[in-house]
Amino acid sequence: MKKRFVLFVVTSLLIGLASTSFAAPVVDPVKVGLSKDLIYFVFPDRYLNGDTSNDSFPGYNPRDTAFFHGGDLKGLTGTCSDGDNGLARIKKLGFTAIWVTPLVVQQKPTPNGAGYHGYWGVDFLNVDPHLGTKADMVAFAACAKKLNLKLILDIVTNHTGDVISYNDKTAYLSSDLLNAKNPAWLNDLSNYHNVGSMSNCWGDGPCIQTGDFFGLDDIATEKPVVYNGWADVYGQWIRDYGISGFRVDTARHVDDAFFKNWSPQINAAAKSVGIDNFTIFGEVWDVNPINLMNYVRRNKIQTVLDFPFQRTAAEFAAGYSDATVVENLFAYDDLYTTATSDASNLVTFLGNHDMGRAAKIIESKRINKASELLPRTLLGHALMYLTRGIPSVYYGDEVGMIGTGSGSDQLARQDMFSTKVGIWKTEARVGSNPIGTGDAFSITDSHPIAKYLKVLSALRGSNPGLANSSMQVRYAKDELLVISKKDESENREYLVAFNSSTKAIKASINTATSTGGWKALLGKPAVVNKSEVVTITVPALSTVVLKANKGIDKTDVKVGKLTSKMDFLTGYYETKAAVTSKDLLKVTFSARTAADKPWISLGTDTNSPYIVYIDPLEFAEQKLELRAEVINSKGKKYELPYTSLTIPAPRR
């Protein structure tokens, strides 16, 4: 059974903290609040045991991968001082946000397992006693605030723990479980679909949205009592702790309108304590960006986990696929571009608690020499940190955890502290020896992955243009991918090259910078610069970063036509500005329904070819006038001739 997570709510224990005005960032309507952050994703139960007094509850068995192991909020919080293994360690690794699995009270353990993962929630207003108390959560939030670490809580809105039973096709609650859940509306059977398993449900509606997810009780998220109830529950979390974001579990399984009904209430709760750019990202397990983008554009999930990136990055790092596959992935980024979203908001990752760890996945993609696994794992992390998106690293990956057997699900949830699970003591690690009776904390400072993540974080910190800024693919051939990134404030160009070959690769790259030369910030490339062409030799299995010594100066723009036609794969209207330039441009697309009507932004594209996609459901049976405005790096504006588009009625 897959294990996921749920959050809990507390009552007014944190009155003082709730009344504090949390720092509100300058809000960009397109960028989410976490857009520049680096996320550390962690299981509190598997991180560090800070309070052994809570180990005695039913479900504690540190020798079995399916039960609680003793990690808790006190262990994760630590002393909040330098040198400690709690949040201070995570901060030292370069992370700016921490995403924790749910802490709500779980259903009673079964002979086969317990809810150490947080996915079997029944009481959403209290902390599971295995993990601590509400007071421990107060201390955790206060430490994170002190260290300037943003808190991201994993929540579940699609289902609860498995409490409801079936007699044939009739749902019922046994007498001892009539009030098993909290708040009270969760005990009302009419707030559930009650149609059996998602794999074989009965009744109306798609099973993927109405069926029980691996036996867990599926909630009727289309009902006002449900989405308003969840808004009350999770809104209180924000008010009490100043949380910056939610990761929403199984987001593809809720009602299509759920996020439209729920998210505005969550954003209002955040604004009430001064958080003006709260981030909600959903787990939509789909590797096809054409499918994924509709959850953002039509279902109105603010953003999602980037499963297409995960697959593509792991395959490129492994040498299984070449650079053109990565280029093709980024070409789909235009699907996410609207007036309020773009692909830079996607939360990227290499491995997770369900699929397995980064090194294990990279290792599984292609048979390579054992000695290649470490540099290939570093390459995968560099690709995640230095391209677009919000990187998230799964705890333990920084110290080379791999996994045994399939390496997925329970086998990807190792203890950071000294483990009592036999296979975890002896399983291989990348970059270090099997852990034996030791712990992961003692090897962190010397581990090559942890050290590299610190380097990448510091590089982003001192060069904001590398931290999820505008990006242009410059070269993609065989095992070499080269991108340009741009520092808007300095008008400075970076070149980032990724080589997944076991041999050095030499290539000539066209740039927007012709004078001043380039400085190497990462790696040891050989560089020859002639005008705007940079010839670079990238060492085997490595990443290099170059920064231009002077600002962008190749800013000439050739403007052509603006066209719009239906894309047969998506059903959207592909609207393309024919613009040619070596510069890293911004092209903003707009539409209006009549000459006396205001222009409506369709989004801004910063990656050639310059395209947005118009959703026909937003403008059904309307005639649109379209325009595109180009801005080069010197601020000069160009406008393409207008064009028109008539969108027919939707097909019935």
XYZ file of C-alpha atoms in Angstrom:
652
model
C 0.000 0.000 0.000
C 1.335 3.437 -0.874
C 1.927 5.673 2.065
C 1.431 9.377 1.897
C 0.786 12.199 4.227
C -1.743 14.362 5.987
C -1.468 17.539 8.025
C -3.012 18.468 11.239
C -4.590 21.534 12.690
C -4.084 23.066 16.059
C -6.297 25.357 18.045
C -5.138 28.667 19.419
C -1.928 27.555 21.127
C 0.133 30.070 19.238
C -1.789 33.270 19.840
C 1.373 35.329 20.109
C 2.866 33.840 16.953
C -0.427 34.099 15.100
C -0.562 37.808 15.805
C 2.947 38.325 14.494
C 3.158 39.958 11.094
C 5.062 37.510 8.895
C 7.293 39.123 6.300
C 5.399 39.542 3.060
C 7.442 39.357 -0.142
C 6.937 41.594 -3.116
C 4.347 39.652 -5.070
C 4.800 38.795 -8.726
C 1.398 37.614 -10.035
C 3.102 34.903 -12.089
C 5.656 33.586 -9.595
C 4.647 31.537 -6.569
C 6.016 32.441 -3.169
C 8.476 29.525 -3.206
C 9.802 30.307 -6.683
C 13.374 31.024 -5.512
C 13.545 28.431 -2.752
C 15.373 25.136 -2.283
C 13.201 22.547 -0.542
C 14.235 19.714 1.788
C 11.535 17.010 1.961
C 11.628 14.942 5.155
C 9.812 12.258 7.167
C 9.907 13.404 10.825
C 9.552 9.776 11.968
C 12.739 8.819 10.155
C 14.889 11.886 10.817
C 15.919 12.062 14.480
C 14.504 10.807 17.773
C 14.511 13.784 20.118
C 12.068 12.439 22.708
C 12.089 8.740 23.611
C 9.080 9.168 25.901
C 6.747 9.053 22.887
C 8.150 5.763 21.569
C 5.867 3.587 23.709
C 2.624 4.133 21.807
C 1.102 1.282 19.751
C 2.649 1.059 16.301
C 6.246 1.630 17.389
C 8.572 -1.030 15.961
C 11.930 0.344 14.787
C 12.952 -2.992 13.278
C 10.078 -3.078 10.765
C 9.899 -0.696 7.782
C 6.083 -0.484 8.065
C 5.943 0.972 11.588
C 6.979 4.033 13.575
C 10.716 4.286 14.269
C 10.817 7.056 16.853
C 11.751 10.208 14.942
C 9.736 13.213 16.067
C 9.305 16.970 16.029
C 11.784 17.524 18.836
C 14.447 15.656 16.905
C 13.739 17.548 13.707
C 13.728 20.882 15.518
C 16.883 20.251 17.520
C 18.478 23.070 19.493
C 18.140 25.525 16.607
C 21.853 26.318 16.979
C 24.864 25.893 14.708
C 26.310 22.410 14.794
C 23.027 20.757 15.704
C 21.520 17.984 13.560
C 17.991 19.406 13.457
C 16.791 22.342 11.376
C 20.192 24.032 11.722
C 21.778 21.167 9.757
C 19.188 21.513 7.005
C 19.815 25.240 6.818
C 23.567 24.620 6.630
C 23.055 22.357 3.607
C 21.726 25.396 1.763
C 18.000 24.742 1.919
C 15.568 27.609 2.417
C 12.350 25.638 2.939
C 11.423 22.407 4.700
C 8.532 20.208 3.558
C 7.370 17.752 6.195
C 5.058 14.790 5.944
C 1.761 15.095 7.840
C 1.683 15.070 11.597
C -2.024 14.433 12.263
C -3.261 11.619 14.461
C -3.314 8.360 12.523
C -5.752 5.464 12.608
C -4.901 2.584 14.904
C -2.062 0.378 13.692
C -2.872 -2.848 11.904
C -0.823 -6.054 12.081
C 0.697 -5.013 8.745
C 1.707 -1.486 9.534
C 1.122 1.915 11.115
C 0.705 5.457 9.845
C 4.282 6.624 10.424
C 4.034 8.350 7.046
C 1.027 10.486 8.019
C -1.252 9.229 5.277
C -3.848 7.490 7.426
C -5.174 10.586 9.194
C -8.300 10.468 11.351
C -7.872 13.428 13.713
C -6.836 16.444 11.685
C -6.880 18.831 14.640
C -4.169 17.218 16.736
C -0.605 15.936 16.518
C 0.032 12.208 16.376
C 1.484 11.338 19.797
C 4.317 9.345 18.194
C 5.604 12.611 16.740
C 5.029 14.953 19.646
C 2.591 17.520 20.921
C 1.142 20.820 19.835
C 3.743 22.510 21.987
C 6.431 20.696 20.014
C 4.901 22.084 16.832
C 5.033 25.571 18.325
C 8.750 25.122 18.965
C 9.310 23.671 15.484
C 7.613 26.660 13.813
C 9.511 29.120 15.998
C 12.868 27.522 15.148
C 12.098 27.525 11.426
C 11.186 31.202 11.643
C 14.399 31.977 13.532
C 16.466 30.230 10.850
C 14.488 31.838 8.020
C 13.324 28.448 6.788
C 9.901 28.416 5.177
C 7.513 25.696 6.341
C 5.681 23.535 3.819
C 3.132 21.084 5.150
C 1.955 18.026 3.301
C -1.810 17.745 3.467
C -4.498 15.362 2.242
C -7.905 16.532 1.059
C -8.961 13.533 -1.029
C -9.370 10.944 1.704
C -8.849 9.926 5.325
C -7.659 6.781 7.048
C -9.589 3.561 6.446
C -12.489 3.613 8.896
C -15.557 2.973 6.711
C -16.540 -0.656 6.008
C -18.795 -2.156 3.342
C -21.538 -4.754 3.633
C -21.807 -5.754 -0.012
C -22.137 -2.231 -1.482
C -23.512 -0.532 1.618
C -21.117 1.634 3.606
C -21.260 1.601 7.406
C -19.307 2.495 10.529
C -18.827 -0.022 13.288
C -20.113 1.079 16.693
C -16.635 1.768 18.054
C -15.748 4.031 15.114
C -18.811 6.283 14.943
C -16.770 9.259 16.192
C -13.297 8.145 15.159
C -12.518 11.261 13.132
C -12.062 14.912 13.945
C -13.531 17.408 13.016
C -17.056 16.020 13.378
C -18.143 16.468 9.753
C -15.684 13.714 8.816
C -17.874 11.210 10.713
C -20.873 11.825 8.455
C -21.054 9.031 5.836
C -22.918 11.349 3.445
C -19.673 13.322 3.027
C -18.026 10.319 1.333
C -18.582 8.679 -2.034
C -18.823 5.147 -0.597
C -18.406 3.407 -3.971
C -15.604 0.971 -3.183
C -12.074 0.790 -4.509
C -10.751 3.221 -7.094
C -9.747 0.201 -9.175
C -13.274 -1.272 -9.237
C -15.865 1.229 -8.024
C -19.605 1.428 -8.564
C -21.928 4.420 -8.890
C -21.688 7.625 -10.897
C -18.547 9.543 -11.763
C -14.982 8.527 -12.631
C -13.492 5.987 -10.233
C -10.250 7.971 -10.146
C -12.157 10.742 -8.330
C -14.830 8.820 -6.421
C -13.168 5.521 -5.500
C -11.215 4.707 -2.352
C -7.493 5.242 -2.906
C -5.863 1.970 -1.806
C -8.744 1.375 0.585
C -8.666 4.853 2.182
C -12.022 6.590 2.694
C -12.709 8.839 -0.318
C -14.256 12.197 0.593
C -16.857 13.957 -1.571
C -14.704 17.003 -2.263
C -17.394 18.530 -4.482
C -19.594 19.214 -1.409
C -19.436 22.675 0.241
C -19.290 21.126 3.722
C -16.114 19.329 2.625
C -14.170 22.059 0.833
C -15.239 24.672 3.376
C -14.364 22.279 6.175
C -10.901 21.642 4.762
C -10.432 25.410 4.379
C -11.183 25.852 8.091
C -8.868 23.009 9.084
C -5.855 23.968 7.005
C -6.452 27.719 7.248
C -5.941 27.408 10.981
C -2.559 25.834 10.364
C -1.478 28.903 8.461
C -2.856 31.325 11.022
C -1.171 29.515 13.882
C 2.250 28.892 12.359
C 2.882 31.228 9.458
C 3.188 28.356 7.013
C 4.363 29.318 3.516
C 2.995 26.465 1.428
C 1.054 23.219 1.168
C 1.892 20.142 -0.837
C -1.471 18.530 -1.597
C -1.382 14.748 -1.764
C -3.281 12.841 -4.501
C -4.423 16.106 -6.078
C -5.570 14.418 -9.287
C -8.179 12.420 -7.346
C -10.271 15.313 -5.991
C -13.223 16.930 -7.768
C -12.268 19.102 -10.745
C -13.621 22.228 -9.033
C -12.104 21.550 -5.606
C -9.120 23.891 -5.928
C -11.309 26.663 -7.341
C -13.479 26.420 -4.220
C -10.780 25.776 -1.631
C -7.643 27.688 -2.661
C -9.119 31.226 -2.381
C -10.034 30.503 1.232
C -6.531 29.235 1.946
C -5.000 32.317 0.342
C -7.278 34.520 2.454
C -6.128 32.745 5.613
C -2.514 33.343 4.605
C -3.099 37.022 3.866
C -4.713 37.452 7.273
C -1.270 36.874 8.840
C 0.697 38.808 6.240
C 1.600 36.000 3.832
C 0.635 37.463 0.469
C 2.031 34.777 -1.803
C 1.146 31.409 -0.322
C 2.164 28.423 -2.465
C -0.005 25.374 -3.139
C 1.532 22.576 -5.185
C -0.302 19.374 -5.948
C 0.826 15.813 -6.459
C -0.457 14.869 -9.905
C 1.390 11.706 -10.833
C 1.519 12.054 -14.621
C 4.653 12.198 -16.789
C 2.899 13.832 -19.739
C 3.054 17.657 -19.601
C 0.021 17.883 -21.894
C -2.050 16.224 -19.191
C -0.301 17.919 -16.298
C -0.817 21.466 -17.499
C -4.600 21.123 -17.446
C -4.556 20.663 -13.687
C -2.942 24.092 -13.466
C -4.872 25.807 -16.231
C -8.339 24.288 -15.854
C -8.525 22.779 -12.377
C -6.673 25.820 -10.995
C -4.091 24.051 -8.872
C -1.571 26.835 -8.403
C 1.281 24.555 -9.421
C 2.274 20.879 -9.355
C 5.133 18.484 -8.807
C 7.013 18.068 -12.083
C 6.889 14.332 -12.787
C 7.895 14.854 -16.454
C 11.088 16.574 -15.294
C 11.824 13.762 -12.850
C 11.755 11.135 -15.552
C 13.651 13.203 -18.109
C 16.354 14.397 -15.712
C 17.009 10.915 -14.336
C 17.251 9.420 -17.824
C 19.615 12.143 -19.048
C 21.819 11.877 -15.953
C 21.974 8.110 -16.427
C 22.982 8.439 -20.078
C 19.801 6.627 -21.118
C 18.520 9.546 -23.228
C 20.289 12.443 -24.877
C 20.089 16.208 -24.589
C 17.380 16.567 -27.223
C 14.938 14.813 -24.884
C 15.600 17.453 -22.222
C 15.215 20.172 -24.846
C 11.874 18.679 -25.880
C 10.693 18.678 -22.279
C 11.475 22.377 -21.915
C 9.682 23.062 -25.202
C 6.472 21.997 -23.465
C 6.955 24.725 -20.842
C 4.870 27.110 -22.936
C 1.800 25.025 -22.071
C 1.943 26.397 -18.509
C 2.310 30.052 -19.531
C -0.647 32.252 -18.590
C -1.085 35.638 -16.958
C -0.780 33.939 -13.561
C 1.495 30.938 -14.111
C 4.517 29.588 -15.889
C 6.767 26.529 -15.795
C 9.227 28.121 -13.367
C 6.668 27.398 -10.637
C 6.864 23.639 -11.116
C 8.389 21.782 -8.162
C 11.160 19.578 -9.532
C 12.612 16.441 -7.975
C 14.748 13.405 -8.804
C 13.307 10.896 -6.336
C 10.741 10.675 -3.571
C 9.153 8.524 -0.897
C 7.021 6.548 -3.384
C 9.229 6.133 -6.440
C 12.566 5.710 -4.724
C 15.729 7.692 -4.228
C 17.574 9.733 -6.845
C 20.625 7.467 -7.001
C 18.495 4.319 -7.195
C 16.406 5.686 -10.040
C 19.440 6.914 -11.990
C 21.138 3.563 -11.445
C 18.063 1.696 -12.723
C 17.785 3.592 -16.004
C 20.911 2.206 -17.647
C 23.724 -0.207 -16.866
C 26.850 1.865 -16.201
C 30.074 1.304 -14.346
C 29.608 1.460 -10.586
C 32.133 4.297 -10.431
C 29.829 6.452 -12.589
C 26.903 6.511 -10.165
C 28.260 9.328 -7.993
C 29.084 11.770 -10.827
C 25.804 10.922 -12.543
C 23.904 11.600 -9.327
C 25.697 14.936 -8.968
C 24.837 15.724 -12.584
C 21.159 15.061 -11.926
C 21.155 17.417 -8.959
C 22.945 20.139 -10.946
C 20.330 19.838 -13.690
C 17.622 20.316 -11.073
C 19.291 23.237 -9.270
C 20.340 25.187 -12.371
C 17.427 24.873 -14.813
C 13.887 26.181 -14.310
C 11.664 25.086 -11.452
C 11.754 24.832 -7.655
C 14.169 22.056 -6.617
C 13.226 19.626 -3.853
C 15.648 17.095 -2.404
C 14.410 14.006 -0.592
C 15.986 13.564 2.837
C 18.830 11.055 2.858
C 19.716 11.633 -0.785
C 22.319 14.130 0.419
C 24.170 11.318 2.194
C 23.980 8.815 -0.644
C 21.096 6.594 0.411
C 20.095 4.267 -2.442
C 17.823 1.465 -1.271
C 17.510 -2.290 -1.517
C 15.539 -4.321 -4.051
C 13.034 -2.082 -5.797
C 14.138 0.778 -3.582
C 10.629 2.234 -3.638
C 7.851 2.889 -1.097
C 8.879 1.521 2.347
C 12.340 0.679 1.015
C 12.967 4.386 0.311
C 12.223 5.614 3.842
C 15.428 4.932 5.717
C 16.369 6.219 9.155
C 18.798 9.098 9.364
C 19.606 8.136 12.964
C 21.189 4.792 13.817
C 18.815 2.222 12.352
C 17.615 -1.113 13.703
C 16.450 -2.314 10.268
C 18.916 -4.972 9.178
C 18.866 -4.324 5.427
C 19.434 -0.613 5.976
C 22.629 -1.272 7.875
C 24.185 -3.176 4.985
C 22.702 -1.684 1.830
C 25.070 0.149 -0.498
C 25.370 3.903 -0.558
C 26.740 6.177 -3.235
C 29.697 8.266 -2.128
C 30.139 6.450 1.184
C 30.188 3.010 2.793
C 27.150 1.169 4.196
C 26.099 2.901 7.389
C 26.248 -0.120 9.700
C 25.508 0.949 13.265
C 26.360 4.577 12.535
C 24.113 7.475 11.579
C 23.800 9.773 8.587
C 24.599 12.929 10.534
C 28.190 11.976 11.254
C 29.027 11.679 7.547
C 27.152 14.738 6.268
C 30.010 17.235 6.291
C 32.308 14.900 4.379
C 29.808 13.389 1.959
C 30.383 14.406 -1.693
C 26.689 14.865 -2.463
C 26.056 17.055 0.586
C 29.149 19.100 -0.222
C 28.033 19.529 -3.840
C 24.542 20.636 -2.801
C 26.146 23.304 -0.629
C 28.197 24.490 -3.612
C 25.121 24.651 -5.843
C 23.135 26.505 -3.200
C 25.922 29.020 -2.644
C 26.244 29.496 -6.398
C 22.537 30.329 -6.685
C 22.734 32.581 -3.648
C 25.589 34.690 -4.989
C 24.274 34.640 -8.580
C 20.505 35.270 -8.570
C 20.388 34.783 -12.321
C 20.987 31.069 -11.734
C 18.109 30.740 -9.259
C 15.083 29.867 -11.402
C 15.453 32.835 -13.743
C 14.588 33.067 -17.440
C 16.247 30.350 -19.474
C 17.046 29.633 -23.117
C 18.264 26.332 -24.546
C 21.357 27.163 -26.622
C 22.617 23.718 -27.611
C 21.247 20.184 -27.340
C 23.056 17.422 -29.153
C 24.064 13.919 -28.123
C 25.091 14.038 -24.451
C 25.604 17.819 -24.166
C 22.954 20.310 -23.081
C 23.800 24.021 -22.822
C 21.430 26.711 -21.594
C 21.658 30.453 -21.102
C 20.233 32.077 -18.015
C 19.853 35.767 -17.358
C 20.349 38.039 -14.384
C 17.702 40.709 -14.915
C 19.180 43.274 -12.545
C 22.698 43.055 -13.982
C 21.565 42.244 -17.535
C 24.185 39.502 -17.415
C 24.171 36.173 -19.223
C 25.224 32.786 -17.820
C 26.048 29.630 -19.739
C 25.342 26.331 -17.995
C 26.513 23.126 -19.691
C 25.626 19.563 -18.683
C 27.640 16.639 -20.079
C 26.262 13.119 -19.474
C 28.988 11.447 -21.551
C 31.986 9.597 -20.141
C 34.142 11.701 -22.468
C 34.770 15.437 -22.674
C 32.653 17.231 -25.293
C 33.601 20.347 -27.230
C 30.936 22.604 -28.768
C 30.522 26.155 -30.046
C 27.627 28.064 -28.478
C 25.938 31.210 -29.756
C 25.271 33.744 -26.998
C 23.929 37.283 -26.598
C 27.232 38.602 -25.257
C 30.092 39.568 -27.569
C 32.593 41.460 -25.394
C 34.350 41.024 -22.078
C 34.817 37.273 -21.997
C 33.530 34.755 -19.478
C 34.401 33.611 -15.972
C 34.052 29.986 -14.884
C 31.987 29.689 -11.682
C 31.660 25.901 -11.578
C 33.703 23.107 -13.116
C 36.929 23.193 -15.102
C 36.048 23.878 -18.736
C 38.336 24.954 -21.534
C 36.875 28.155 -23.028
C 37.641 30.074 -26.215
C 35.614 33.209 -26.866
C 35.276 34.911 -30.255
C 32.680 37.644 -30.351
C 29.324 36.120 -29.320
C 30.437 32.536 -29.986
C 31.825 30.602 -27.029
C 33.663 27.367 -27.741
C 33.631 25.290 -24.599
C 35.041 21.892 -23.689
C 33.001 20.307 -20.912
C 34.693 17.520 -18.928
C 33.070 14.099 -18.749
C 30.063 13.611 -16.471
C 30.106 17.159 -15.205
C 28.389 20.518 -15.099
C 30.074 23.839 -15.800
C 28.823 27.370 -15.276
C 30.177 30.464 -17.007
C 29.223 34.059 -16.269
C 29.731 36.866 -18.755
C 32.063 39.584 -17.552
C 29.970 42.261 -19.257
C 26.308 42.813 -19.988
C 24.286 41.476 -22.914
C 24.925 43.513 -26.056
C 23.637 41.405 -28.985
C 20.100 42.746 -28.741
C 18.990 43.130 -32.372
C 15.488 41.791 -32.988
C 13.856 40.744 -36.247
C 10.066 40.756 -36.004
C 7.788 38.674 -38.214
C 4.150 37.631 -38.008
C 1.890 36.645 -35.129
C -0.036 33.458 -35.881
C -2.545 31.312 -34.027
C -3.848 27.869 -34.928
C -5.274 24.881 -33.107
C -2.729 22.426 -31.754
C -4.078 18.946 -32.451
C -2.372 17.398 -29.409
C -3.852 19.728 -26.800
C -6.890 21.272 -28.466
C -5.518 24.666 -27.418
C -4.638 27.420 -29.892
C -0.891 27.694 -30.357
C -0.143 31.410 -30.654
C 3.347 32.087 -31.907
C 5.364 35.275 -32.365
C 7.884 34.953 -35.193
C 10.800 36.711 -33.526
C 14.495 36.156 -34.238
C 17.267 37.331 -31.920
C 20.353 36.137 -30.067
C 19.093 38.094 -27.077
C 17.142 36.662 -24.130
C 13.856 38.408 -24.839
C 10.504 38.821 -23.157
C 7.460 38.423 -25.378
C 4.092 39.302 -23.839
C 0.931 38.119 -25.555
C -2.464 39.819 -25.132
C -6.013 39.469 -26.428
C -9.180 41.515 -26.554
C -12.693 40.699 -27.697
C -13.429 44.081 -29.322
C -11.659 47.324 -30.138
C -13.335 49.070 -27.211
C -12.483 46.319 -24.745
C -9.339 46.180 -22.585
C -6.428 43.957 -23.497
C -6.153 40.779 -21.426
C -2.718 39.298 -20.774
C -2.214 35.769 -22.075
C 1.219 35.463 -20.486
C 4.881 36.241 -21.116
C 7.336 33.841 -22.727
C 11.092 34.183 -22.170
C 12.268 31.140 -24.109
C 12.465 30.996 -27.913
C 10.383 29.985 -29.822
C 7.960 32.459 -28.265
C 4.573 30.796 -27.829
C 1.504 30.824 -25.619
C -1.463 28.479 -25.770
C -5.003 29.835 -25.631
C -7.577 27.650 -23.909
C -10.665 27.515 -26.147
C -12.893 26.997 -23.096
C -11.961 30.472 -21.824
C -12.992 32.222 -25.050
C -15.614 29.918 -26.554
C -17.613 31.429 -29.440
C -15.590 34.632 -29.383
C -13.532 36.507 -31.928
C -10.223 37.646 -30.498
C -7.763 40.283 -31.582
C -4.251 39.209 -30.634
C -1.041 41.125 -30.156
C 2.517 40.438 -28.992
C 5.029 42.890 -27.559
C 8.765 42.142 -27.510
C 11.218 43.669 -25.025
C 14.948 43.188 -25.509
C 17.661 43.361 -22.861
C 18.120 47.104 -23.398
C 14.433 47.723 -22.769
C 13.582 48.498 -26.385
C 10.070 47.432 -27.391
C 8.870 45.924 -30.639
C 5.312 45.085 -31.579
C 4.123 42.491 -34.066
C 1.186 43.213 -36.391
C -2.118 42.222 -34.800
C -3.922 39.103 -35.892
C -7.377 37.704 -35.212
C -8.741 34.377 -34.082
C -12.300 33.065 -33.933
C -12.907 30.288 -31.437
C -15.935 28.077 -32.117
C -18.327 26.642 -29.549
C -17.048 23.588 -27.662
C -17.951 20.249 -29.177
C -20.744 18.419 -27.364
